[in-house]
Amino acid sequence: MRRKARRGGGRQVEVTIDALGGRGDGIAAYEGKPVFVPFALPGETVRVRLTGQRAGGYKAEVLEVLDAAPERVEAPCPHFGPCGGCTVQHLDAEAYRRWKHDQVVQALNRRGFDEPPVAETVEVGEGTRRRAALAAVREGKRVRLGFHGRESHRIENIEECRILTPPLVALLDPLRAAMAEILDERETAEVALLESESGIDLLLQTRQPLGLTARQALAGLAESEDLARIAWAPAGPEGAVAEAEPVAMRRPPLLTFGEVSVEPPPGAFVQPTAAGEAALVATVSGWLAGVEGSVADYFAGCGTFAFPLSRRGPVHAVEGAETAIAALWQAARKNDLAGRMTAETRDLANDPPTPEELDAFAAAVFDPPRVGAKELAEALADSKVPVVAAVSCNPHTFARDARTLVDGGYTLAEVWPIDQFPWSGHVELAARFRR
Ligand SMILES: C[S@@+](CC[C@H](N)C(=O)[O-])C[C@H]1O[C@@H](n2cnc3c(N)ncnc32)[C@H](O)[C@@H]1O
């Protein structure tokens, strides 16, 4: 049988790694082109096989580390490598911290901020991830349940995990057993888990509607593992989650924002770690504590920032997901905050506020998805809002939006990286802008 030629030619070459890229890959140069080498560290000489093309250069896989960097350490997790969840467990703690910090600095450098005011990274530690999206597939009698591999559809069947909270790790085996009763051969599913304060909230998404056996398996799982709620939604685009239907409701899953208890809808966005959320909320609330007047909270989710900020005065929360705004508003009414809060469902990409609308606010908070807040930043740049607090999970789109704000007359006063995604290429941050 003839083997298909690999696009990198399958060539074996020896390269020296110059830098660690944003996704955690070592980056080397070969014939004037970049080579991206997962699991290789700066300073290392490695023998690699070129496996394909990427970003005008090559993808490669390590065959042998010929000269290891002093910062190389043994990865603590047995799933490191095949599991796409963590990409840099092989780097020592100090170099890792510097890498996360430099990602924020370099993204800002590329947008013309020569010496950006970036503070030391706040760390959340291991075993703190309370929200996770897992995948499952049935293969014969077995179910593989875990994270996808790097750039792959293959699911790494995880038995242990250093980033998830202990209750989520403890759920893996019982969940796997339940999925064996739910999935047909080769059928896949997505499972979103949230460890709420009143127990675990589970959202299952499958292509096929649930039959009686599947419903009974889920009810049994909720009972035996004392889960708060299980919901099901059809697999598909994110919007499908809006159609989630409860399968087992033992008690409402609850999260406290400020002093307000909120019941998030199935699959809702909430900050991935409680410690990261606390750091973000304390930072943003501290910046806005002395602000007099109304504050706008854009991309408000279920009220992570809006409720704590409502302690100091009026807040207007704006969010695209109707289910999130409904949860926020229900909690606001229940806590007699309807006089101090207003809420609006709005698509901030297609229908951003005008500068005149923004001028009604003494401060604005924005916390967009990874694509950033381009349209909102452009409107803010033309507004008179004196203080802006930005929260971001993507330093590149943040740096783009920061450039827009600064070109519009703001000063970037401080940036705080918060490592909510240990051992991955992702980094969260909070930043303060003033006019
Ligand atoms: C990173 S989350 C932040 C949520 C909230 N601030 C928190 O900390 O929990 C981003 C939020 O933006 C919302 N979103 C995404 N695209 C949007 C859009 N075009 N317009 C309005 N909201 C959007 C999502 O539903 C999500 O709730």
XYZ file of C-alpha atoms and ligand atoms in Angstrom:
462
model
C 0.000 0.000 0.000
C 1.350 3.455 -0.903
C 1.459 5.949 1.945
C 0.156 9.440 1.301
C 2.994 12.003 1.160
C 2.920 14.341 4.184
C 2.695 18.025 3.375
C 5.884 18.754 5.347
C 7.456 16.004 3.261
C 7.908 13.936 6.437
C 11.490 15.246 6.423
C 13.535 14.787 9.553
C 15.566 17.832 10.540
C 17.456 19.138 13.554
C 16.419 22.563 14.866
C 17.063 24.792 17.868
C 14.015 26.311 19.545
C 14.098 30.119 19.762
C 10.826 30.915 21.532
C 7.695 29.502 23.125
C 4.601 30.546 21.144
C 1.227 31.564 22.483
C -0.218 28.035 22.108
C 2.729 26.548 24.001
C 4.616 25.277 20.946
C 8.358 25.738 20.624
C 9.191 27.898 17.593
C 12.345 27.327 15.532
C 13.479 28.478 12.091
C 14.237 26.140 9.185
C 15.170 27.379 5.715
C 13.986 30.833 6.745
C 10.534 29.590 7.749
C 9.031 29.064 11.214
C 8.700 25.522 12.534
C 6.147 24.903 15.288
C 7.214 22.106 17.609
C 4.821 21.045 20.387
C 6.497 20.001 23.667
C 9.842 21.649 22.844
C 11.291 24.509 24.890
C 13.424 27.558 24.061
C 17.138 26.739 23.939
C 16.535 23.060 23.166
C 18.001 21.279 20.168
C 15.514 18.740 18.880
C 15.259 16.295 16.019
C 11.808 16.701 14.476
C 9.713 15.399 11.642
C 7.975 18.041 9.523
C 4.343 16.938 9.418
C 2.501 19.697 7.605
C 2.176 23.407 6.958
C 1.249 26.149 9.392
C 1.400 29.951 9.285
C 3.778 30.133 6.305
C 6.053 27.484 7.835
C 5.862 23.945 9.148
C 4.200 21.892 11.817
C 6.524 19.336 13.326
C 6.631 16.547 15.876
C 9.538 15.903 18.214
C 11.420 12.672 17.580
C 14.182 13.298 20.099
C 15.258 16.052 22.457
C 19.013 16.184 21.777
C 19.819 18.936 24.259
C 17.196 19.677 26.936
C 16.620 23.149 28.434
C 17.346 23.555 32.161
C 13.710 24.696 32.571
C 12.383 21.310 31.370
C 10.565 19.362 34.105
C 8.683 16.083 34.251
C 4.992 16.762 33.473
C 2.928 15.836 36.568
C -0.094 14.460 34.667
C -0.035 11.047 32.955
C -2.338 12.415 30.231
C 0.062 15.219 29.303
C 0.788 15.000 25.581
C -2.271 13.262 24.118
C -4.670 15.475 26.135
C -5.202 18.877 24.570
C -6.161 20.511 27.875
C -2.643 21.311 29.108
C 0.145 22.165 26.695
C 2.996 23.382 28.907
C 3.323 21.116 31.942
C 6.940 20.424 30.930
C 8.116 23.937 31.886
C 9.258 24.895 35.403
C 7.090 27.252 37.467
C 9.213 30.375 37.149
C 9.684 30.153 33.372
C 5.990 29.312 33.005
C 5.001 32.443 34.968
C 7.310 34.590 32.823
C 5.842 33.081 29.624
C 2.257 33.927 30.644
C 3.245 37.462 31.588
C 5.204 37.942 28.343
C 2.222 36.899 26.249
C 0.307 39.915 27.529
C 3.303 42.250 27.176
C 4.122 41.060 23.645
C 0.520 41.344 22.433
C 0.539 44.965 23.629
C 4.015 45.586 22.143
C 2.682 44.511 18.741
C 0.009 47.214 18.998
C 2.524 49.918 19.752
C 2.540 49.891 23.573
C 6.301 49.933 24.138
C 6.360 49.593 27.924
C 2.851 48.537 28.907
C 2.016 48.702 32.634
C 1.580 44.947 33.110
C 1.619 43.732 36.738
C 2.768 40.331 37.990
C 0.453 37.456 37.078
C -2.133 36.414 39.665
C -2.274 32.606 39.875
C -5.263 30.434 40.766
C -3.440 27.138 41.305
C -4.179 23.511 40.501
C -7.511 21.771 41.012
C -9.559 24.971 40.749
C -11.309 24.681 37.398
C -15.023 24.485 38.234
C -16.328 24.684 34.652
C -15.251 22.359 31.853
C -16.432 21.161 28.454
C -15.744 17.455 27.960
C -16.353 15.203 24.991
C -17.425 11.569 24.954
C -17.561 8.815 22.360
C -18.687 5.201 22.584
C -16.270 2.593 21.225
C -17.628 -0.919 21.663
C -18.308 -1.458 25.365
C -16.048 1.458 26.330
C -16.750 5.167 26.503
C -13.901 7.591 26.077
C -14.575 10.724 28.155
C -12.206 13.654 28.418
C -10.685 16.494 26.456
C -9.907 16.474 22.745
C -6.273 15.982 21.784
C -4.302 18.896 20.408
C -5.605 19.856 16.961
C -7.392 16.520 16.867
C -10.876 15.048 17.145
C -9.496 12.140 19.176
C -10.769 12.178 22.755
C -8.241 11.458 25.490
C -9.960 9.266 28.055
C -8.999 11.042 31.282
C -8.786 9.179 34.563
C -7.217 12.031 36.500
C -6.849 15.733 35.943
C -4.703 18.339 37.696
C -6.801 21.330 36.684
C -10.396 20.282 37.466
C -11.794 20.649 40.989
C -11.826 17.355 42.970
C -15.667 16.958 42.750
C -15.481 17.178 38.943
C -12.651 14.615 38.839
C -14.681 12.324 41.120
C -17.608 12.518 38.683
C -15.587 11.242 35.682
C -15.975 7.503 36.305
C -19.701 7.523 37.189
C -20.339 9.822 34.221
C -18.439 7.462 31.921
C -20.564 4.558 33.161
C -23.776 6.520 32.558
C -22.628 7.523 29.065
C -22.153 3.829 28.223
C -25.914 3.430 28.692
C -26.735 6.568 26.723
C -24.541 6.486 23.624
C -24.837 4.157 20.631
C -21.717 2.738 18.970
C -19.498 5.629 17.642
C -22.014 8.208 18.891
C -20.413 11.339 20.352
C -21.603 13.799 22.995
C -20.509 17.049 24.597
C -20.767 17.377 28.357
C -20.547 20.784 30.037
C -19.909 20.609 33.775
C -20.187 23.400 36.315
C -19.498 22.891 39.990
C -21.968 25.347 41.493
C -22.274 26.159 45.186
C -25.271 23.821 45.516
C -23.812 20.949 43.509
C -22.772 20.023 39.992
C -24.769 21.253 37.018
C -24.440 19.032 33.925
C -25.496 19.844 30.371
C -25.432 16.966 27.899
C -25.559 17.638 24.157
C -26.197 14.786 21.734
C -27.361 14.598 18.124
C -30.151 12.124 18.919
C -32.979 13.087 21.299
C -32.801 11.174 24.584
C -34.741 7.935 24.852
C -36.217 6.438 28.001
C -33.100 4.395 28.877
C -30.897 7.481 28.554
C -33.218 9.541 30.746
C -33.246 6.811 33.382
C -29.421 6.607 33.295
C -29.172 10.369 33.803
C -31.739 10.362 36.613
C -29.752 7.570 38.266
C -26.511 9.534 37.874
C -28.081 12.662 39.402
C -29.273 10.586 42.349
C -26.135 8.536 42.995
C -23.734 11.487 42.582
C -26.008 14.033 44.265
C -25.926 16.359 41.243
C -27.922 19.581 41.375
C -29.291 19.489 37.823
C -28.953 17.663 34.526
C -30.197 19.240 31.298
C -30.080 18.091 27.697
C -29.806 20.135 24.492
C -29.410 19.131 20.854
C -25.796 19.088 19.642
C -25.012 21.980 17.384
C -24.162 25.622 17.365
C -23.933 27.496 20.668
C -27.484 28.785 20.289
C -28.744 25.208 20.692
C -28.062 25.529 24.425
C -30.937 28.020 24.611
C -33.222 25.053 23.900
C -31.912 23.075 26.888
C -34.560 21.040 28.685
C -34.205 19.792 32.253
C -33.786 16.031 32.647
C -33.163 15.863 36.390
C -33.654 18.798 38.749
C -32.820 17.961 42.347
C -32.160 21.540 43.423
C -31.249 24.738 41.543
C -27.524 25.181 40.840
C -26.495 28.443 42.489
C -23.613 30.903 42.315
C -23.177 34.004 44.457
C -22.214 37.256 42.747
C -21.690 39.973 45.352
C -24.272 38.899 47.931
C -26.752 37.805 45.298
C -27.544 34.174 44.570
C -28.048 33.492 40.856
C -29.317 30.337 39.128
C -27.296 30.136 35.893
C -29.080 28.625 32.877
C -27.700 25.302 31.543
C -24.403 25.817 29.723
C -24.135 29.462 30.823
C -20.823 31.241 30.767
C -19.370 31.708 34.226
C -15.725 32.392 35.056
C -13.851 29.058 34.921
C -12.452 29.307 38.455
C -13.910 30.804 41.633
C -10.469 32.187 42.559
C -10.064 33.854 39.155
C -13.542 35.322 39.417
C -12.795 36.657 42.908
C -9.558 38.282 41.666
C -11.302 39.848 38.657
C -14.272 41.102 40.684
C -12.056 42.538 43.461
C -9.855 44.296 40.890
C -12.704 45.779 38.834
C -14.786 46.701 41.931
C -11.730 48.377 43.472
C -11.192 50.486 40.356
C -14.819 51.617 40.260
C -15.401 52.018 44.022
C -15.114 55.801 43.946
C -17.062 56.303 40.710
C -20.253 58.298 41.213
C -23.142 57.632 38.865
C -24.283 54.774 36.724
C -21.949 52.001 35.507
C -22.535 49.994 32.325
C -21.556 46.310 32.371
C -21.178 45.044 28.789
C -21.083 41.292 28.036
C -22.520 40.925 31.530
C -23.301 37.179 31.501
C -25.395 36.303 34.558
C -24.116 39.279 36.554
C -20.597 38.341 37.721
C -19.614 42.022 37.819
C -23.034 43.686 37.749
C -24.162 42.447 41.190
C -20.969 43.334 43.091
C -20.938 46.731 41.312
C -24.567 47.391 42.256
C -23.425 47.801 45.884
C -21.912 51.166 44.977
C -24.722 52.522 42.760
C -26.819 51.971 39.629
C -25.710 49.376 37.075
C -26.959 48.737 33.550
C -26.182 45.156 32.441
C -26.033 44.340 28.717
C -25.652 40.817 27.359
C -26.403 38.901 24.156
C -27.713 35.640 25.634
C -31.365 35.959 26.587
C -31.162 33.071 29.061
C -28.297 34.772 30.937
C -30.138 38.098 31.152
C -33.270 36.271 32.337
C -31.260 34.640 35.167
C -29.695 37.979 36.082
C -33.017 39.776 36.105
C -34.765 37.070 38.122
C -32.029 37.361 40.786
C -32.171 41.174 40.712
C -35.920 41.154 41.348
C -35.699 38.531 44.054
C -33.128 40.682 45.860
C -35.060 43.965 45.486
C -32.415 45.346 43.175
C -34.769 46.242 40.338
C -34.557 49.898 41.377
C -30.764 49.901 41.201
C -30.251 47.682 38.165
C -31.463 47.622 34.601
C -30.807 44.854 32.079
C -30.844 44.674 28.319
C -30.468 41.824 25.809
C -28.413 43.210 22.959
C -26.006 41.986 20.292
C -23.001 44.188 20.975
C -21.242 43.249 17.727
C -24.109 44.167 15.392
C -25.826 46.763 17.545
C -23.201 48.453 19.738
C -24.212 51.469 21.836
C -23.661 54.875 20.294
C -21.143 57.274 21.888
C -24.139 59.385 23.006
C -25.700 56.396 24.793
C -22.359 55.692 26.457
C -22.075 59.258 27.726
C -24.870 58.531 30.228
C -22.409 56.369 32.205
C -19.704 57.340 34.676
C -17.814 54.118 33.898
C -18.028 51.086 31.625
C -16.946 47.480 32.152
C -16.569 45.106 29.229
C -15.771 41.405 29.252
C -16.243 40.030 25.728
C -15.695 36.544 24.283
C -12.339 35.752 22.614
C -13.160 37.833 19.505
C -13.005 40.939 21.675
C -15.120 44.074 21.739
C -14.107 45.838 18.513
C -17.373 47.712 17.891
C -17.866 48.669 21.536
C -14.252 49.892 21.813
C -14.786 52.054 18.722
C -17.899 53.601 20.281
C -16.116 54.143 23.613
C -13.231 55.825 21.770
C -15.744 58.437 20.546
C -17.446 58.776 23.943
C -16.708 60.790 27.065
C -16.920 57.879 29.544
C -14.156 58.726 32.055
C -13.226 55.209 33.271
C -13.234 51.876 31.445
C -12.458 48.485 33.004
C -11.740 45.796 30.414
C -11.648 42.070 31.137
C -10.350 39.734 28.457
C -9.413 36.108 27.835
C -7.490 36.944 24.667
C -4.465 39.282 24.888
C -4.458 39.789 21.090
C -8.006 41.087 20.708
C -7.566 42.975 23.979
C -4.448 44.718 22.604
C -6.367 45.635 19.423
C -9.233 47.126 21.480
C -6.765 48.858 23.835
C -5.150 50.521 20.786
C -8.586 51.772 19.694
C -9.307 53.193 23.173
C -5.904 54.860 23.492
C -6.136 56.335 19.972
C -9.491 57.735 21.140
C -7.879 59.584 24.054
C -7.742 57.011 26.889
C -4.631 56.146 28.875
C -3.911 52.503 29.634
C -3.328 52.808 33.392
C -2.750 49.182 34.489
C -3.063 45.591 33.308
C -3.374 42.561 35.613
C -2.873 39.124 34.046
C -4.807 36.403 35.860
C -3.857 32.829 35.056
C -7.264 31.159 35.107
C -6.115 28.467 32.695
C -3.036 26.852 34.272
C -0.670 24.983 31.907
C -2.587 26.110 28.797
C -1.810 28.891 26.353
C -4.764 30.952 27.580
C -4.456 33.934 29.878
C -7.108 36.197 31.382
C -6.532 39.858 32.239
C -8.158 42.962 33.676
C -7.164 46.446 32.562
C -8.040 49.987 33.603
C -8.326 52.890 31.158
C -9.013 56.517 32.066
C -9.542 59.767 30.227
C -16.363 36.157 28.639
S -18.075 36.053 28.892
C -18.264 37.187 30.230
C -19.545 37.088 31.015
C -19.548 37.786 32.372
N -18.975 39.109 32.312
C -18.858 36.953 33.418
O -17.778 37.351 33.895
O -19.381 35.909 33.798
C -18.684 36.874 27.502
C -20.175 37.075 27.450
O -20.479 37.780 26.241
C -21.696 37.279 25.705
N -21.658 37.607 24.274
C -20.977 36.959 23.283
N -21.155 37.603 22.118
C -21.955 38.666 22.361
C -22.492 39.712 21.559
N -22.235 39.785 20.244
N -23.264 40.644 22.142
C -23.533 40.590 23.462
N -23.058 39.630 24.278
C -22.272 38.675 23.734
C -21.681 35.805 26.040
O -22.996 35.294 26.064
C -21.001 35.809 27.430
O -21.972 35.888 28.442
